Short mmCIF file of C-alpha atoms in Angstrom, two decimals:
data_model
loop_
_atom_site.label_atom_id
_atom_site.label_comp_id
_atom_site.label_asym_id
_atom_site.label_seq_id
_atom_site.Cartn_x
_atom_site.Cartn_y
_atom_site.Cartn_z
CA GLY A 154 -47.04 -41.81 -36.42
CA PHE A 155 -48.76 -43.43 -39.34
CA ASP A 156 -50.50 -46.73 -39.70
CA ALA A 157 -48.19 -48.51 -42.16
CA LEU A 158 -50.71 -51.30 -42.73
CA SER A 159 -53.19 -48.84 -44.23
CA LEU A 160 -50.88 -47.70 -47.05
CA SER A 161 -52.21 -48.06 -50.60
CA GLU A 162 -49.99 -49.25 -53.46
CA GLY A 163 -49.77 -45.66 -54.72
CA GLN A 164 -48.67 -44.41 -51.32
CA ILE A 165 -46.05 -47.15 -51.07
CA GLU A 166 -44.71 -46.09 -54.47
CA VAL A 167 -44.57 -42.41 -53.45
CA LEU A 168 -42.91 -43.30 -50.14
CA SER A 169 -40.33 -45.58 -51.76
CA ASN A 170 -38.38 -42.40 -52.50
CA PRO A 171 -36.15 -41.59 -49.47
CA LEU A 172 -36.81 -37.83 -49.78
CA ASN A 173 -40.57 -38.41 -49.73
CA LEU A 174 -40.27 -40.70 -46.73
CA SER A 175 -38.18 -38.06 -44.95
CA MET A 176 -40.76 -35.35 -45.71
CA LEU A 177 -43.56 -37.61 -44.47
CA ALA A 178 -41.69 -38.10 -41.20
CA GLU A 179 -41.59 -34.32 -40.76
CA ILE A 180 -45.36 -33.88 -41.25
CA ARG A 181 -46.41 -36.81 -39.07
CA PRO A 182 -49.50 -36.32 -36.94
CA PRO A 183 -49.29 -36.58 -33.14
CA SER A 184 -51.16 -39.90 -33.08
CA PRO A 185 -51.22 -42.87 -35.47
CA GLY A 186 -53.52 -42.38 -38.40
CA PRO A 187 -53.81 -42.62 -42.16
CA VAL A 188 -51.06 -41.07 -44.27
CA GLY A 189 -53.46 -38.71 -46.04
CA VAL A 190 -51.40 -38.15 -49.21
CA GLU A 191 -51.66 -40.12 -52.42
CA THR A 192 -49.24 -38.28 -54.71
CA SER A 193 -45.88 -36.60 -54.45
CA ILE A 194 -47.56 -33.24 -55.14
CA GLU A 195 -49.90 -33.76 -52.17
CA LEU A 196 -46.87 -34.67 -50.06
CA PHE A 197 -44.92 -31.59 -51.16
CA ASN A 198 -47.99 -29.40 -50.46
CA ALA A 199 -48.38 -30.91 -46.97
CA PHE A 200 -44.66 -30.42 -46.33
CA TRP A 201 -44.91 -26.80 -47.54
CA LYS A 202 -47.81 -26.10 -45.16
CA ARG A 203 -46.00 -27.77 -42.26
CA LYS A 204 -42.84 -25.73 -42.85
CA GLN A 205 -44.90 -22.57 -43.18
CA LYS A 206 -46.44 -23.31 -39.78
CA ASP A 207 -43.03 -24.16 -38.27
CA VAL A 208 -41.44 -20.87 -39.31
CA GLU A 209 -44.51 -18.90 -38.24
CA GLN A 210 -43.53 -19.92 -34.71
CA LEU A 211 -40.12 -18.36 -35.42
CA GLY A 212 -41.72 -15.05 -36.42
CA VAL A 213 -41.83 -15.51 -40.20
CA THR A 214 -45.13 -14.44 -41.75
CA THR A 215 -46.74 -16.31 -44.63
CA LEU A 216 -45.86 -13.39 -46.90
CA GLN A 217 -42.20 -13.48 -45.83
CA PHE A 218 -42.12 -17.27 -46.29
CA ASN A 219 -43.54 -17.05 -49.82
CA GLU A 220 -41.38 -14.06 -50.81
CA ALA A 221 -38.17 -15.70 -49.61
CA ILE A 222 -38.96 -18.88 -51.54
CA ASP A 223 -40.00 -16.96 -54.66
CA ASP A 224 -36.89 -14.77 -54.51
CA LEU A 225 -34.57 -17.74 -54.17
CA CYS A 226 -36.35 -19.52 -57.05
CA GLN A 227 -35.91 -16.45 -59.25
CA LEU A 228 -32.25 -16.07 -58.34
CA LEU A 229 -31.56 -19.74 -59.05
CA GLU A 230 -33.42 -19.47 -62.35
CA ASP A 231 -31.46 -16.36 -63.33
CA SER A 232 -28.11 -17.92 -62.41
CA GLY A 233 -28.87 -21.34 -63.91
CA SER A 234 -27.48 -22.91 -60.76
CA LEU A 235 -28.77 -24.66 -57.65
CA PHE A 236 -26.96 -22.19 -55.36
CA VAL A 237 -26.47 -18.44 -55.20
CA SER A 238 -23.91 -16.41 -53.27
CA GLU A 239 -25.00 -14.96 -49.96
CA PRO A 240 -24.66 -11.29 -51.04
CA LEU A 241 -27.27 -11.89 -53.76
CA PHE A 242 -29.77 -13.45 -51.36
CA CYS A 243 -30.20 -11.53 -48.15
CA ARG A 244 -33.74 -12.06 -46.95
CA PRO A 245 -34.32 -11.66 -43.20
CA ALA A 246 -36.42 -14.84 -43.18
CA ALA A 247 -33.73 -16.92 -44.91
CA VAL A 248 -31.89 -17.97 -41.75
CA ARG A 249 -35.13 -19.10 -40.15
CA LEU A 250 -36.10 -21.06 -43.27
CA ALA A 251 -32.67 -22.70 -43.17
CA SER A 252 -33.17 -23.65 -39.52
CA ALA A 253 -36.49 -25.25 -40.52
CA HIS A 254 -34.69 -27.21 -43.29
CA VAL A 255 -36.40 -25.43 -46.17
CA PHE A 256 -33.19 -23.71 -47.33
CA SER A 257 -29.58 -24.69 -46.95
CA CYS A 258 -26.63 -22.38 -46.55
CA SER A 259 -23.11 -23.70 -46.89
CA ASP A 260 -19.92 -21.79 -47.69
CA GLN A 261 -21.98 -18.61 -48.06
CA LYS A 262 -24.11 -20.15 -50.81
CA TRP A 263 -27.87 -20.46 -50.53
CA GLY A 264 -30.11 -23.11 -52.03
CA PHE A 265 -33.05 -25.33 -51.17
CA PHE A 266 -32.63 -28.26 -48.81
CA HIS A 267 -33.19 -30.56 -51.81
CA GLU A 268 -33.35 -30.01 -55.57
CA SER A 269 -36.79 -31.65 -55.75
CA PHE A 270 -38.21 -29.12 -53.30
CA TYR A 271 -36.74 -26.35 -55.44
CA ASP A 272 -38.44 -27.87 -58.48
CA PHE A 273 -41.75 -28.02 -56.59
CA SER A 274 -41.40 -24.47 -55.22
CA ASN A 275 -40.60 -23.11 -58.67
CA ALA A 276 -43.52 -25.01 -60.24
CA ARG A 277 -45.80 -23.53 -57.60
CA ARG A 278 -44.41 -20.02 -58.25
CA LEU A 279 -44.78 -20.31 -62.02
CA TYR A 280 -48.35 -21.54 -61.65
CA ARG A 281 -49.23 -18.69 -59.29
CA LEU A 282 -47.67 -16.15 -61.68
CA GLY A 283 -49.62 -17.62 -64.61
CA THR A 284 -46.44 -18.41 -66.55
CA PRO A 285 -47.08 -21.09 -69.19
CA VAL A 286 -44.60 -23.96 -69.07
CA ALA A 287 -43.55 -23.40 -72.71
CA VAL A 288 -42.74 -19.74 -71.98
CA TYR A 289 -40.66 -20.74 -68.96
CA LEU A 290 -38.74 -23.37 -70.92
CA LYS A 291 -37.96 -21.00 -73.79
CA LYS A 292 -36.83 -18.32 -71.36
CA GLY A 293 -34.55 -20.86 -69.64
CA GLY A 294 -32.76 -21.78 -72.86
CA GLN A 295 -34.44 -25.21 -73.07
CA LEU A 296 -31.42 -26.89 -71.48
CA ILE A 297 -31.56 -30.57 -70.65
CA GLU A 298 -31.41 -29.65 -66.95
CA LEU A 299 -34.92 -28.21 -67.25
CA ARG A 300 -36.52 -31.65 -67.65
CA ASN A 301 -37.02 -31.99 -63.87
CA GLN A 302 -38.58 -28.53 -63.77
CA LEU A 303 -40.79 -29.53 -66.69
CA ARG A 304 -42.00 -32.72 -64.98
CA GLN A 305 -42.63 -30.98 -61.66
CA SER A 306 -44.49 -28.11 -63.35
CA LEU A 307 -46.67 -30.52 -65.29
CA ALA A 308 -47.38 -32.61 -62.18
CA PHE A 309 -48.25 -29.50 -60.16
CA ARG A 310 -50.55 -28.12 -62.85
CA ARG A 311 -52.25 -31.48 -63.34
CA ALA A 312 -52.96 -31.63 -59.60
CA MET A 313 -54.16 -28.02 -59.33
CA ASP A 314 -55.87 -27.29 -62.63
CA LEU A 315 -56.57 -30.13 -65.06
CA HIS A 316 -57.88 -27.78 -67.77
CA GLY A 317 -54.79 -25.54 -67.53
CA TYR A 318 -52.59 -28.63 -67.53
CA CYS A 319 -54.19 -29.83 -70.78
CA GLU A 320 -53.68 -26.38 -72.33
CA ASP A 321 -50.01 -26.42 -71.30
CA LEU A 322 -49.55 -29.89 -72.79
CA GLY A 323 -51.07 -28.81 -76.08
CA ALA A 324 -49.01 -25.62 -76.20
CA LEU A 325 -45.78 -27.47 -75.42
CA LEU A 326 -46.29 -30.14 -78.03
CA ALA A 327 -47.52 -27.75 -80.74
CA ASP A 328 -44.85 -25.09 -80.25
CA PRO A 329 -42.25 -25.45 -83.04
CA GLU A 330 -39.69 -23.58 -80.90
CA ILE A 331 -39.73 -26.19 -78.10
CA ARG A 332 -36.82 -28.60 -78.50
CA PHE A 333 -37.42 -32.28 -79.14
CA HIS A 334 -35.91 -33.51 -75.85
CA LEU A 335 -38.45 -31.44 -73.89
CA LYS A 336 -41.35 -32.62 -76.05
CA SER A 337 -40.13 -36.18 -75.54
CA ALA A 338 -39.97 -35.64 -71.76
CA THR A 339 -43.50 -34.20 -71.90
CA LEU A 340 -44.82 -37.27 -73.69
CA ALA A 341 -42.96 -39.59 -71.34
CA PHE A 342 -44.52 -37.82 -68.37
#
């Protein structure tokens, strides 16, 4: 459990989101203590590590965990959808990740358990691959649906690499090929 009386205003704001509260419940420590996360990115990272540990007990290595998530992110990006057909996504670890509530599979379609976790996983993947946010947006057609991906990528980069985040901001805002609605979302972030 967690000591609810020790929550800061920032933590209360983060945990006012039902998804975040649900993820916190899944990473709870065995005894009451401080929450230990201040931002949604810290919460998503803690959830990621917990799920990685959970599926390790099911025989999924860290490499298999990361590859399955990366592959599903890429397939979703390529299809422009939140779900892909089962024949396109046949990773041995996928069933175990679904049992750990990382993925969902319904009617032979695979996706993440929640769109926000997909956004986080993709932001993490793009950062690891060194893909600038502007490049990703242009490749994705700059559709309005990419605003959540944009916000999550910026939040992830700000948390992981402030210098790189500032470079991405500058590149996004200075790029004449980036559409206004994405620049506006960047400034609003």
